[in-house]
Short mmCIF file of C-alpha atoms in Angstrom, two decimals:
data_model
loop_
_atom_site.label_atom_id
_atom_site.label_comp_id
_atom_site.label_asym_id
_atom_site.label_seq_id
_atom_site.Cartn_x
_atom_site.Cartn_y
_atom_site.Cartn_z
CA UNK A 1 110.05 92.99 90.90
CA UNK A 2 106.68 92.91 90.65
CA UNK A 3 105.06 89.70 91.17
CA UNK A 4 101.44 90.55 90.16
CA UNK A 5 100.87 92.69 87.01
CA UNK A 6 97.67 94.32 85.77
CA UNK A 7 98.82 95.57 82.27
CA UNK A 8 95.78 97.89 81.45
CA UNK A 9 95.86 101.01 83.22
CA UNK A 10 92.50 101.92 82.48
CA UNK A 11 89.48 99.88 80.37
CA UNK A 12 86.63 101.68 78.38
CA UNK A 13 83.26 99.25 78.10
CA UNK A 14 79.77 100.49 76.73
CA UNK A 15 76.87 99.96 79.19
CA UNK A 16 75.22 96.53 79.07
CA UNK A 17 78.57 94.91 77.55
CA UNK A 18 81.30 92.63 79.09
CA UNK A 19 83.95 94.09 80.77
CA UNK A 20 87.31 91.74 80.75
CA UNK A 21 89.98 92.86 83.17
CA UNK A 22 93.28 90.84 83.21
CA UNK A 23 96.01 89.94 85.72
CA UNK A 24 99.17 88.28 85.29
CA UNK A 25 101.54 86.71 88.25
CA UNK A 26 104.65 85.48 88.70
CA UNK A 27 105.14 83.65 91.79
CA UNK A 28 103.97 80.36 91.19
CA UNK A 29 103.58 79.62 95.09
CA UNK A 30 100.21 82.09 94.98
CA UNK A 31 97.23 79.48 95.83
CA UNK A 32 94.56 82.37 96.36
CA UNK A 33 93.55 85.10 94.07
CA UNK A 34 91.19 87.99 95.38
CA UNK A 35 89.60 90.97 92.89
CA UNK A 36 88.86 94.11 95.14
CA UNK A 37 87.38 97.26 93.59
CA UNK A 38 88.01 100.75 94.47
CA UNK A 39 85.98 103.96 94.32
CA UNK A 40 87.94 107.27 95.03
CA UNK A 41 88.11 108.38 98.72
CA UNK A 42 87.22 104.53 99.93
CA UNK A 43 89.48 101.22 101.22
CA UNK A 44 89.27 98.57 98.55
CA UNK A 45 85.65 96.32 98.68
CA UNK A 46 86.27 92.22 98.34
CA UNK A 47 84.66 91.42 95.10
CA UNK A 48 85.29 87.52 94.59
CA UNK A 49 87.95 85.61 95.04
CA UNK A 50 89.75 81.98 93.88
CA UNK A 51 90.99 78.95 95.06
CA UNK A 52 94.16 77.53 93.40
CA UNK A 53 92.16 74.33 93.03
CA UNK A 54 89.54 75.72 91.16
CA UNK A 55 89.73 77.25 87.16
CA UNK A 56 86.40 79.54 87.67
CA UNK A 57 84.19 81.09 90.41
CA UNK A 58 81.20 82.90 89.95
CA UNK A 59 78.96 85.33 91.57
CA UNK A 60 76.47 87.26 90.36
CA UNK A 61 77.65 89.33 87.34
CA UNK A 62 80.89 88.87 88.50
CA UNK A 63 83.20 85.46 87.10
CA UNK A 64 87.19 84.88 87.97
CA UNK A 65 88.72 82.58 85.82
CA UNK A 66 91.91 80.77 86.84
CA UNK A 67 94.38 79.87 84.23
CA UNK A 68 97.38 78.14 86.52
CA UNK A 69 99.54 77.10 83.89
CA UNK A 70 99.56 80.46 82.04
CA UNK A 71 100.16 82.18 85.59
CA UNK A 72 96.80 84.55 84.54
CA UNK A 73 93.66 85.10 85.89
CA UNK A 74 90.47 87.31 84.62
CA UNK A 75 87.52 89.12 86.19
CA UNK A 76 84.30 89.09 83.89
CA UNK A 77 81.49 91.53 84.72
CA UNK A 78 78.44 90.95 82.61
CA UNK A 79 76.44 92.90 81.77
CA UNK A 80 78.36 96.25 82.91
CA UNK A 81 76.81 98.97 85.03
CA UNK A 82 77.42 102.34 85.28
CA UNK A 83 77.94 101.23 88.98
CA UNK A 84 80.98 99.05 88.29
CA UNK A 85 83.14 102.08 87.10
CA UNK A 86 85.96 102.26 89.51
CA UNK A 87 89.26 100.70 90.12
CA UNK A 88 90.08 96.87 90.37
CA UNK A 89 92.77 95.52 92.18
CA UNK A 90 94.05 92.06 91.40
CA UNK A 91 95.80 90.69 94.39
CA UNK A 92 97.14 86.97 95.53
CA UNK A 93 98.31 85.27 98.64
CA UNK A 94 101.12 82.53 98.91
CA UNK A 95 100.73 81.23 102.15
CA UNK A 96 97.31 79.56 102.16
CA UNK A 97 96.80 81.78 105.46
CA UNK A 98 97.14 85.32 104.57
CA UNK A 99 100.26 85.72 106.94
CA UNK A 100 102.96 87.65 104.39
CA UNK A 101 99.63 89.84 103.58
CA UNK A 102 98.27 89.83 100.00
CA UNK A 103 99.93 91.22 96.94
CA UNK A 104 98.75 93.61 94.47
CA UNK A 105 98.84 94.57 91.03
CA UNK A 106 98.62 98.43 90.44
CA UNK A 107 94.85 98.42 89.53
CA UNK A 108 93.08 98.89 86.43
CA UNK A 109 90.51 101.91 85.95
CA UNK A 110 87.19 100.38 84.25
CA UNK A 111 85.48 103.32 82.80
CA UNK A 112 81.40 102.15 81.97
CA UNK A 113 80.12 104.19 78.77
CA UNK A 114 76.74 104.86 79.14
CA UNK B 1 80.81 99.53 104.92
CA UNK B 2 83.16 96.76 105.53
CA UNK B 3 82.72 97.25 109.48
CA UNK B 4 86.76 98.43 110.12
CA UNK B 5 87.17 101.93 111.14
CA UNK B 6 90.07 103.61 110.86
CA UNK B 7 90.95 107.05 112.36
CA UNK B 8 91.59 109.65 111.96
CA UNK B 9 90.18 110.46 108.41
CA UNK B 10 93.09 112.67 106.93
CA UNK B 11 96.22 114.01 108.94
CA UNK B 12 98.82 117.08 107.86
CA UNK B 13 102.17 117.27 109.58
CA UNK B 14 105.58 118.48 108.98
CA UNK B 15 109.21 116.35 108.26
CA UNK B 16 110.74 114.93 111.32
CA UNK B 17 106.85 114.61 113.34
CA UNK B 18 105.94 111.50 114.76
CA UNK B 19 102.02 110.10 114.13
CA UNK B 20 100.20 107.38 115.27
CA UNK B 21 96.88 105.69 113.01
CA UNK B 22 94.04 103.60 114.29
CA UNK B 23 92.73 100.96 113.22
CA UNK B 24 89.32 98.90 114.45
CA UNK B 25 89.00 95.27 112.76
CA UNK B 26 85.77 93.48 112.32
CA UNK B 27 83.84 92.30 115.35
CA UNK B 28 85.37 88.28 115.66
CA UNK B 29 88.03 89.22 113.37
CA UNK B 30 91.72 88.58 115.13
CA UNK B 31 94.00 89.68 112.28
CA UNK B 32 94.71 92.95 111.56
CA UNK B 33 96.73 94.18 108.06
CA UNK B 34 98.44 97.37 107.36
CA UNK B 35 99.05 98.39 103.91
CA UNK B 36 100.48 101.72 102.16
CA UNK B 37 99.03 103.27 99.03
CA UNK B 38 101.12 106.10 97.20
CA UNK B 39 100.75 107.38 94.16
CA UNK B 40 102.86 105.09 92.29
CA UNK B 41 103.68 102.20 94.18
CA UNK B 42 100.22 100.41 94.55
CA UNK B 43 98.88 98.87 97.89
CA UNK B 44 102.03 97.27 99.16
CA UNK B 45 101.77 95.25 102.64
CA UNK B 46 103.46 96.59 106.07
CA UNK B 47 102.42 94.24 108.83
CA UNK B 48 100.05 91.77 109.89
CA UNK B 49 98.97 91.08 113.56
CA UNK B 50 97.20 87.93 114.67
CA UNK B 51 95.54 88.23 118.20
CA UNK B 52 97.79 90.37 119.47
CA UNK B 53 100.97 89.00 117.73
CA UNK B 54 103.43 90.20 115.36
CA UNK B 55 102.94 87.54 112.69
CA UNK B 56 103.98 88.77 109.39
CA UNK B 57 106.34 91.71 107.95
CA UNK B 58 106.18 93.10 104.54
CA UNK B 59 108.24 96.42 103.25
CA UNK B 60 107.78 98.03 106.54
CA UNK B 61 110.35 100.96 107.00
CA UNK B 62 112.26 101.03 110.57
CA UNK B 63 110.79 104.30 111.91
CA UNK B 64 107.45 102.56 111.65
CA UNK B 65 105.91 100.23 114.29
CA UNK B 66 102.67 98.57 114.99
CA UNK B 67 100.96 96.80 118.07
CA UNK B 68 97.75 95.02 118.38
CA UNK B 69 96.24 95.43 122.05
CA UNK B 70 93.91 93.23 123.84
CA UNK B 71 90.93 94.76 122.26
CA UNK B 72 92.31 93.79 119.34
CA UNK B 73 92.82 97.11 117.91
CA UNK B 74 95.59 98.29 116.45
CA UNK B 75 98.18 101.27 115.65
CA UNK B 76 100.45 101.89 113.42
CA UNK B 77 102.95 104.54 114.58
CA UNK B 78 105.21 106.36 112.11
CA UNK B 79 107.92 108.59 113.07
CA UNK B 80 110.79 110.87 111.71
CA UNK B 81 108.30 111.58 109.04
CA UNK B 82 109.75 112.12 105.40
CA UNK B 83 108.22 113.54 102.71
CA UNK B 84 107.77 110.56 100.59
CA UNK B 85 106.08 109.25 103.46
CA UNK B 86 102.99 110.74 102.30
CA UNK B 87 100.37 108.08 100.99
CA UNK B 88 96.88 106.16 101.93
CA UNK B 89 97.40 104.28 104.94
CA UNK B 90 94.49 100.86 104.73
CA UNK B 91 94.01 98.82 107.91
CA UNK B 92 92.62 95.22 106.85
CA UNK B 93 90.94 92.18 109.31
CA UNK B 94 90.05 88.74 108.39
CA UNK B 95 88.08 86.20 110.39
CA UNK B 96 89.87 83.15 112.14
CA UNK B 97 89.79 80.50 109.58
CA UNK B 98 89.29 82.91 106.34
CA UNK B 99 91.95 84.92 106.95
CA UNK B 100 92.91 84.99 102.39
CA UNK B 101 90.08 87.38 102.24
CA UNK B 102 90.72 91.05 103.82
CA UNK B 103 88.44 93.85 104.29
CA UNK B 104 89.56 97.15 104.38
CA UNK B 105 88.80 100.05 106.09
CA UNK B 106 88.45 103.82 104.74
CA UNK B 107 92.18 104.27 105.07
CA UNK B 108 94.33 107.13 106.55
CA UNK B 109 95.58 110.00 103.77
CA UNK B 110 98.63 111.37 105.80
CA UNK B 111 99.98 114.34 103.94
CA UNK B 112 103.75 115.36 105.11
CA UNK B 113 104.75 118.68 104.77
#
């Protein structure tokens, strides 16, 4: 069963334009959501991350919304960069204190058009 | 460069071998994470150590094992190797205090042939 879902396998954006990538979870005891990306050949980087208590965090070109009742959250990159193509991980922690280890959904491939 | 190392790079071995992966966490950081990455499954979580500790267990198979030592590095040890065993291996450490966010290290690709 899997408790965090990223539905889009892969996301083509034109360079300069918002990228949206979506996550959807289940267990309604996650109280931390993280975005990491991924190049090829590398461990995931921590992009942003947030707090069940909160409904947006930003940094930078990069913006998580938190949606608790709908069980969804979103990454917004804006504007795009060839830079940002890679693979984004949603991923969420129930514990408040990392100690089951986080959860992931099974990535979705942003592809940046120049 | 998230500042955890993880050795070695990439490792071939045959069914039935036994292997052992490093992992170095972040300087201050007590808690170390091992995940495995194959080709369909995702990152899914192993084990976590906290100074030293076992403190967590995710879908960690029997024939593998971990240990944190007093340096606060860790291995994870994988033996009777299958197959299917084959994947990324990702150490993770978080700081005392912060330990939601994890920072990963280059991984491990262990190919089992």
């Amino acid at each position: 069963d899997q408790q965090v879902k990223q539905n889009s396998p892969s996301l083509s954006v034109q360079e300069g334009r918002i990228s949206i990538l979506n996550c959807d979870y289940t267990n309604s005891m996650f109280d931390y959501f993280l975005w990491y990306k991924k190049y090829p050949a590398e461990g995931p980087t921590f992009l942003i991350s947030i707090s069940s208590i909160k409904d947006k965090n930003e940094d930078g070109r990069f913006t998580v919304f938190l949606n608790k009742s709908a069980k969804h959250l979103s990454l917004h990159i804006v504007p795009s960069q060839p830079g940002d193509s890679a693979v984004y991980f949603c991923a969420a922690s129930d514990s408040g204190g990392g100690a089951d280890g986080l959860t992931f959904g099974k990535g979705t491939h942003l592809i940046i058009q120049p | 460069d998230s500042g955890v190392t993880q050795t070695p790079k990439h490792l071939i071995t045959a069914t039935g071998q036994r292997v052992t992966l490093r992992c170095s966490p972040r300087s201050g950081d007590l808690s170390v994470y091992w995940y495995q990455q194959s080709l369909d499954q995702g990152l899914q979580f192993l084990i976590q150590y906290y100074n030293g500790e076992e403190r967590a267990k995710g879908n960690i198979l029997e024939r593998f094992s971990a240990q944190q030592f007093p340096d606060l590095h860790s291995e994870l040890n994988l033996s009777s190797l299958e197959l299917g065993d084959s994947a990324l291996y990702f150490c993770a450490s978080s700081a005392p205090g912060s330990v939601d966010t994890q920072y990963f290290g280059p991984g491990t690709r262990l190919t089992v042939l």
